[in-house]
mmCIF file of C-alpha atoms in Angstrom:
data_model
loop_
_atom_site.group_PDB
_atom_site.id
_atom_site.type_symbol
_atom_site.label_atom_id
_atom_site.label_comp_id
_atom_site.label_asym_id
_atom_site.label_seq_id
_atom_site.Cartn_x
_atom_site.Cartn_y
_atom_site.Cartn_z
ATOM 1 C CA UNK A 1 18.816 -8.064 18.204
ATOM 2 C CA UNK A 2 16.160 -5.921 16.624
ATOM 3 C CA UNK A 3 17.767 -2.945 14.528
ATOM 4 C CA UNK A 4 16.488 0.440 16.216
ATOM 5 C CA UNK A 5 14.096 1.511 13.162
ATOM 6 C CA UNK A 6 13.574 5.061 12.692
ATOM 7 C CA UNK A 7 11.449 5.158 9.287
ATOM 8 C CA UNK A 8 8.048 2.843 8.694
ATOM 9 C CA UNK A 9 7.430 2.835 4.816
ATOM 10 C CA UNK A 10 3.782 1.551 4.371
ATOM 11 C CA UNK A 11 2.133 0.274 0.882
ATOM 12 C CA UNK A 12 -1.540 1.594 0.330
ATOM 13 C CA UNK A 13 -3.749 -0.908 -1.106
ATOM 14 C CA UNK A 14 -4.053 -4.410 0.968
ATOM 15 C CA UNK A 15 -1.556 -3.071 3.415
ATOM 16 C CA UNK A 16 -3.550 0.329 4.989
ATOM 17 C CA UNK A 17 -6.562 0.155 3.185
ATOM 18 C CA UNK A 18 -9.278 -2.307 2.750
ATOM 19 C CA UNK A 19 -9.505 -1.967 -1.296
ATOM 20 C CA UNK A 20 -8.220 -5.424 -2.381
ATOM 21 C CA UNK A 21 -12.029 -6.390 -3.623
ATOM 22 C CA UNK A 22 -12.545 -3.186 -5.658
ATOM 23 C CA UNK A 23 -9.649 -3.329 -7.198
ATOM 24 C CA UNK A 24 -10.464 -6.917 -8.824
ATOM 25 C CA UNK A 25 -13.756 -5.437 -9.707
ATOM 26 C CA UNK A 26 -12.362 -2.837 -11.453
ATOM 27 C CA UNK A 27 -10.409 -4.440 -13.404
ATOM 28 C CA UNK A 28 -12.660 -6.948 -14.452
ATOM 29 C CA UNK A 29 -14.904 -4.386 -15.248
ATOM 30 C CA UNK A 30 -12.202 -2.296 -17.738
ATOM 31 C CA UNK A 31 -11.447 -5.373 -19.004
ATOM 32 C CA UNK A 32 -15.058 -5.816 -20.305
ATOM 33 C CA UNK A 33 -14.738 -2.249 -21.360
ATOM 34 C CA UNK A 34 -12.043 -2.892 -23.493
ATOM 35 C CA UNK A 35 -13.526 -6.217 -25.057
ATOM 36 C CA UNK A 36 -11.436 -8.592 -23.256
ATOM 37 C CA UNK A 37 -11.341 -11.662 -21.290
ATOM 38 C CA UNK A 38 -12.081 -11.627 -17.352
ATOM 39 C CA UNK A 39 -8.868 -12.424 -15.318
ATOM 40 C CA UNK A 40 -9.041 -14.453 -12.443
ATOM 41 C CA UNK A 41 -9.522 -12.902 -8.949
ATOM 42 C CA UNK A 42 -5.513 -14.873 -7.862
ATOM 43 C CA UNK A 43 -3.902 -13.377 -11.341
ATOM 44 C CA UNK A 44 -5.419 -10.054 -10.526
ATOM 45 C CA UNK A 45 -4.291 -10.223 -7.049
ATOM 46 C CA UNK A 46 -0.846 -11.225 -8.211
ATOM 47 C CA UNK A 47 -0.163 -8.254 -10.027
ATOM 48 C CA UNK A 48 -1.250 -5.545 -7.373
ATOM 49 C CA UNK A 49 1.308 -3.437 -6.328
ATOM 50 C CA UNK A 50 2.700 -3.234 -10.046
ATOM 51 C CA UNK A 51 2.319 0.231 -11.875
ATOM 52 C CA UNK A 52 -0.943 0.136 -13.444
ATOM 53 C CA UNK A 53 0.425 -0.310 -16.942
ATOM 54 C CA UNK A 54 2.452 -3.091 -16.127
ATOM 55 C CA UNK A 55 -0.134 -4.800 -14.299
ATOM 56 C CA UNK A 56 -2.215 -4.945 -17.167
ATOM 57 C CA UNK A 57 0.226 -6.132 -19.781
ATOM 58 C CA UNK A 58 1.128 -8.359 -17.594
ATOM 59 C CA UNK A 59 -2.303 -9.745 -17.112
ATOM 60 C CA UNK A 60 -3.123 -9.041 -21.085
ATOM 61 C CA UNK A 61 0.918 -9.464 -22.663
ATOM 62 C CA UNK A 62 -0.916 -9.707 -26.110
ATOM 63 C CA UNK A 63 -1.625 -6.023 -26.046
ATOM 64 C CA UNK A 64 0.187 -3.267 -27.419
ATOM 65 C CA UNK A 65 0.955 -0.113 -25.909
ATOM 66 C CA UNK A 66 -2.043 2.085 -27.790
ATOM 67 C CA UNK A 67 -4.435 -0.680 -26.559
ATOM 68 C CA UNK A 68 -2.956 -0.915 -22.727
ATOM 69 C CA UNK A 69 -3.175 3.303 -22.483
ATOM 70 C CA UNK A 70 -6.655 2.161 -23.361
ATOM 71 C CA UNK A 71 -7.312 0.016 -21.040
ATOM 72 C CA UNK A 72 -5.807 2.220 -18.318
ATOM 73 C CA UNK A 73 -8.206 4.865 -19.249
ATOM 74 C CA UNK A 74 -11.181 2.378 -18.383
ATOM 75 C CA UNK A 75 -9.684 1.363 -15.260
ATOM 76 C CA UNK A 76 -9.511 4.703 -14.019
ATOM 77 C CA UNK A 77 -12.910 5.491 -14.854
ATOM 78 C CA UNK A 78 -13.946 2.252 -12.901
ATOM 79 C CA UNK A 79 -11.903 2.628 -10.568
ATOM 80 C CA UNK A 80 -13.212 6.587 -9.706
ATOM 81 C CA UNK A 81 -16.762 5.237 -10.034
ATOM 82 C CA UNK A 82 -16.698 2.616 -7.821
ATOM 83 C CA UNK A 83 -14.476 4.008 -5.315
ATOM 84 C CA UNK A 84 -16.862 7.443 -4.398
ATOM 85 C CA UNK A 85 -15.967 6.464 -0.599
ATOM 86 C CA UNK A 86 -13.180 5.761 -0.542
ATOM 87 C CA UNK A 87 -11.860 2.035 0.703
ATOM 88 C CA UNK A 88 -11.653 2.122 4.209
ATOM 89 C CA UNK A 89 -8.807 0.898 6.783
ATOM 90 C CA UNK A 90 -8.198 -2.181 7.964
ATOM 91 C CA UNK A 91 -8.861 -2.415 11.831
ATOM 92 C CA UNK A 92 -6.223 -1.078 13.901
ATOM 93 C CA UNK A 93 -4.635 1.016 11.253
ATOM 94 C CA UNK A 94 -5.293 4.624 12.069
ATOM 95 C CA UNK A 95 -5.332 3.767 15.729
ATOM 96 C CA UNK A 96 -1.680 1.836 15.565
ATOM 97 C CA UNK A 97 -0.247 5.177 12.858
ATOM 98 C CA UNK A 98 -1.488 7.715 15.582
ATOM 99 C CA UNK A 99 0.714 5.346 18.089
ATOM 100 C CA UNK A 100 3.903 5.642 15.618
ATOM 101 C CA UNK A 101 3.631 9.353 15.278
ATOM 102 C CA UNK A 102 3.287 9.822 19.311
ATOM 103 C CA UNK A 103 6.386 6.676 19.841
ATOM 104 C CA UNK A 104 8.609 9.133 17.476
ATOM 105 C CA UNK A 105 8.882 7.187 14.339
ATOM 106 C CA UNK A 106 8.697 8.756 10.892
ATOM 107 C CA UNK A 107 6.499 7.162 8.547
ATOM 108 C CA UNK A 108 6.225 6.975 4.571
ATOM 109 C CA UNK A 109 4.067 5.587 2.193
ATOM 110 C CA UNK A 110 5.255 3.610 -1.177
ATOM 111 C CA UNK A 111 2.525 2.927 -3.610
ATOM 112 C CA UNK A 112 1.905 1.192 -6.676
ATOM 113 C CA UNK A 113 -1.438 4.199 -7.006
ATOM 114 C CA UNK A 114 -1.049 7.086 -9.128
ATOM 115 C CA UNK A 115 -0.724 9.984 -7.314
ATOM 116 C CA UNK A 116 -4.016 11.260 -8.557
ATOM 117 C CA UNK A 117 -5.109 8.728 -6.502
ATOM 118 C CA UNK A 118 -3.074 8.851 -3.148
ATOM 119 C CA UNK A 119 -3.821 12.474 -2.521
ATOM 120 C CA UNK A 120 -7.796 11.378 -3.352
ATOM 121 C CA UNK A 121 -7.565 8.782 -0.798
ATOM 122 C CA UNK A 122 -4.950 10.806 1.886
ATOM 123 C CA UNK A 123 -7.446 13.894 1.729
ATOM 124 C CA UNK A 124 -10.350 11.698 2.285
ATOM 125 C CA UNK A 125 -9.324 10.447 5.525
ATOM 126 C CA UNK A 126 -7.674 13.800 6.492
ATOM 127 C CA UNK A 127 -3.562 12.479 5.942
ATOM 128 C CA UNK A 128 -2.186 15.085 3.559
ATOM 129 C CA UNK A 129 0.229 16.052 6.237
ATOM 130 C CA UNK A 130 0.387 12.833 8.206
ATOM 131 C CA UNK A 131 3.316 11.182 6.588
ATOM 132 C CA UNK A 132 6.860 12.760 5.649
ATOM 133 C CA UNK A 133 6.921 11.889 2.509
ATOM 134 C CA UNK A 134 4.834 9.455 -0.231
ATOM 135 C CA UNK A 135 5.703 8.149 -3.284
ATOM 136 C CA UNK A 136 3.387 6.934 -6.687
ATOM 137 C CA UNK A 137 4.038 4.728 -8.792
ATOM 138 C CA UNK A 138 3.245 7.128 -11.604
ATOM 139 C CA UNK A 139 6.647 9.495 -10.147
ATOM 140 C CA UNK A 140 9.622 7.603 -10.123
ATOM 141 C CA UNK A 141 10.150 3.480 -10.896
ATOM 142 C CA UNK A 142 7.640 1.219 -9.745
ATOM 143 C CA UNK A 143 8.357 -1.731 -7.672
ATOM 144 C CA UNK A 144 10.081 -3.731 -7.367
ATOM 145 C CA UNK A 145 12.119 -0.788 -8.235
ATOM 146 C CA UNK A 146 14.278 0.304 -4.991
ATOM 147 C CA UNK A 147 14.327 4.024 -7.025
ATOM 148 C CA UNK A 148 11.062 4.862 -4.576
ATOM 149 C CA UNK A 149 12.264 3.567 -1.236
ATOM 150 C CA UNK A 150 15.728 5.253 -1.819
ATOM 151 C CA UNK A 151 13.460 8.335 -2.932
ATOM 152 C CA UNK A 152 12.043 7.906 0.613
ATOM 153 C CA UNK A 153 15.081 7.120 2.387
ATOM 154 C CA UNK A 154 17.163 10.020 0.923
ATOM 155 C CA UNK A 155 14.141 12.614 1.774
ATOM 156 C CA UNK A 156 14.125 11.632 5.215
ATOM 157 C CA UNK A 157 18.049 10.979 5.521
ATOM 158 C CA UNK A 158 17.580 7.892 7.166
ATOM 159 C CA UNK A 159 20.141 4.929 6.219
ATOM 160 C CA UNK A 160 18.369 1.704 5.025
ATOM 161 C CA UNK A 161 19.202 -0.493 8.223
ATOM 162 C CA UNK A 162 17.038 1.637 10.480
ATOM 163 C CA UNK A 163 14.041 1.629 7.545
ATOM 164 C CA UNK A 164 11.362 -0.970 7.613
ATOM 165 C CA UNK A 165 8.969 -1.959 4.570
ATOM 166 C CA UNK A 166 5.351 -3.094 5.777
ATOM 167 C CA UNK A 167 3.856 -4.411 2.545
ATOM 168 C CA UNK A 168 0.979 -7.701 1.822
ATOM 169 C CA UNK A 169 2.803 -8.407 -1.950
ATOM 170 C CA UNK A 170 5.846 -10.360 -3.144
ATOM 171 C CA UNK A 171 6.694 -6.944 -4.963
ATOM 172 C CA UNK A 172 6.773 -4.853 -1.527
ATOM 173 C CA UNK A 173 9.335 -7.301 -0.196
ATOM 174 C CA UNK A 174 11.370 -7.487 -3.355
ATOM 175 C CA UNK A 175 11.731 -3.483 -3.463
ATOM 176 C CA UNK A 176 12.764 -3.775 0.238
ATOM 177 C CA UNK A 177 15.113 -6.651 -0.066
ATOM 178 C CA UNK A 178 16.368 -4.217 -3.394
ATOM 179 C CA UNK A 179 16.941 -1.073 -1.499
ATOM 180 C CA UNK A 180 18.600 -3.207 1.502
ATOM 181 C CA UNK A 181 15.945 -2.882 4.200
ATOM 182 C CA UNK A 182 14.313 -4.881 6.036
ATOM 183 C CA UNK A 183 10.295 -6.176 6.145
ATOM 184 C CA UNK A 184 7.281 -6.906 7.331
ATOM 185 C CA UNK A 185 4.568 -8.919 5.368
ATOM 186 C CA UNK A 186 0.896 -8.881 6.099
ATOM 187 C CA UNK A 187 -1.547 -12.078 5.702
ATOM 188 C CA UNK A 188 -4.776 -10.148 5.026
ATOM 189 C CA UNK A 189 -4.203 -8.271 1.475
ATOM 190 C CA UNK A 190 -3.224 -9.526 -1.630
ATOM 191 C CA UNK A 191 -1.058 -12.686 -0.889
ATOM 192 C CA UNK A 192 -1.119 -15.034 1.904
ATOM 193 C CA UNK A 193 1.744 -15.266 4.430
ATOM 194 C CA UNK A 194 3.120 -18.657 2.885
ATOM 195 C CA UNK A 195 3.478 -17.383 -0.175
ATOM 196 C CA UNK A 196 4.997 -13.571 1.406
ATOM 197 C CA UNK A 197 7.059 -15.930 3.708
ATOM 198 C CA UNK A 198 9.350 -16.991 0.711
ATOM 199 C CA UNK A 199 10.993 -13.783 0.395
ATOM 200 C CA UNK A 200 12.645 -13.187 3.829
ATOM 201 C CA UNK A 201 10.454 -10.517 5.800
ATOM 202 C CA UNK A 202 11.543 -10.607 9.650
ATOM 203 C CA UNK A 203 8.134 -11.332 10.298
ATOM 204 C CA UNK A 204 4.821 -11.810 9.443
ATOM 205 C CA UNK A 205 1.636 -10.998 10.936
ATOM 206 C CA UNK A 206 -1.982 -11.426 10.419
ATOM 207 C CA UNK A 207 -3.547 -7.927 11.992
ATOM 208 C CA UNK A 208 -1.919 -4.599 11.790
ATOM 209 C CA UNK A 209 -1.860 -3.991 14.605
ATOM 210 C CA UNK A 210 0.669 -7.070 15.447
ATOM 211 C CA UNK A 211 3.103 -4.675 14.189
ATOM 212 C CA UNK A 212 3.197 -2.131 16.795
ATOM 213 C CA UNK A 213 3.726 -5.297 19.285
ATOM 214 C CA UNK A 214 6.098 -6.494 17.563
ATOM 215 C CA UNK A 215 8.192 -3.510 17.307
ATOM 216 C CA UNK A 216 7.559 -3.034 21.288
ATOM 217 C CA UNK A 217 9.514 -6.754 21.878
ATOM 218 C CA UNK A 218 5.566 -8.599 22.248
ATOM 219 C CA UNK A 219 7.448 -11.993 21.090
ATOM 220 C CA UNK A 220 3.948 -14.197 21.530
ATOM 221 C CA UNK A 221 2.249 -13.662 18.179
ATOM 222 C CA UNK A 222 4.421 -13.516 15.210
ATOM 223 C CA UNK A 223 5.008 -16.276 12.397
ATOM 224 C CA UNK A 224 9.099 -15.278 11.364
ATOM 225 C CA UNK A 225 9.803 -15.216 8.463
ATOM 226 C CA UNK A 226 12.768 -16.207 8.413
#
């Protein structure tokens, strides 16, 4: 049986919003900033959802940290730059959050962004106030950390059984599995459902708004996970 969830934690970037593209452009572009090699668009990919300095040493190990504060700088120049609008949301998102606010359920978000850049993006589509609580990866341990979903969990004093993780990389579903909750994995962000499938999500679905039918008992879509 389904557990009764209380608390939806969402990532930002590939999960709500449509930014998977401009954040491989950015990169690539601070990368050429900071006299380096492109990465490819899958390594790039790989790493989002990682703080931004560990994302980048992990994409660049042969830097030290002088040169990846560096490169940080850059990205968040591109980054700014580029994202002027900010990325919009995937279909079905705002519609299917509205939903989960009016069905009762309290809702988070848990972000690898700095919170410079959450509140940017949460004022721009008029959320400062729509979830309970949100967490950057620039305020506590970044994933696959549990420190921010037990942040999340603790604020909202809901045990870990009745929280779910909605995330689109293997690092969203490791902090879940971490903090012992359960998860969902979406197919249209940063990693495809095959690979997402390895690390035990109870399912996994290819539009957002599969998730609201899923949590309603719709049993005619879903790939399990497990």
């Amino acid at each position: 049986m389904r557990p009764d969830y209380q608390l939806l934690i969402f990532d930002w970037d590939g999960t709500l919003a449509d930014s998977i593209g401009r954040i491989v452009e950015a990169m690539n572009l601070a990368a050429e900033r900071a006299g380096e090699a492109p990465s490819r668009e899958d390594a790039i990919k790989g790493i989002i959802g990682l703080a931004l300095g560990e994302a980048i040493s992990v994409l660049y190990p042969h830097l030290d940290a002088h040169q990846v504060a560096v490169f940080r700088q850059h990205y968040a120049d591109v980054y700014m730059a580029l994202d002027q609008e900010p990325s919009p949301l995937f279909e079905g998102v705002a519609e299917s959050l509205e939903a989960f606010r009016v069905e009762g359920y309290r809702m988070a978000v848990a972000t690898g962004k700095a919170r410079r850049g959450l509140d940017r993006v949460l004022k721009a589509h008029g959320w400062e106030r729509y979830f309970d609580i949100t967490r950057a990866a620039d305020e506590t341990r970044g994933k696959p950390h549990p420190l921010m979903l037990e942040e999340i969990l603790q604020h909202c004093r809901v045990e870990p059984g009745r929280a779910l993780m909605v995330g689109d990389s293997a690092f969203d579903l490791q902090m879940a599995s971490n903090a012992g909750m359960h998860s969902v994995a979406v197919g249209y962000g940063a990693m495809s459902l095959q690979a997402l499938a390895e690390f035990g999500p109870q399912v996994c679905i290819e539009r957002f708004s599969q998730l609201r039918e899923w949590l309603a008992g719709s049993a005619q879509f879903p790939i399990q996970g497990r």
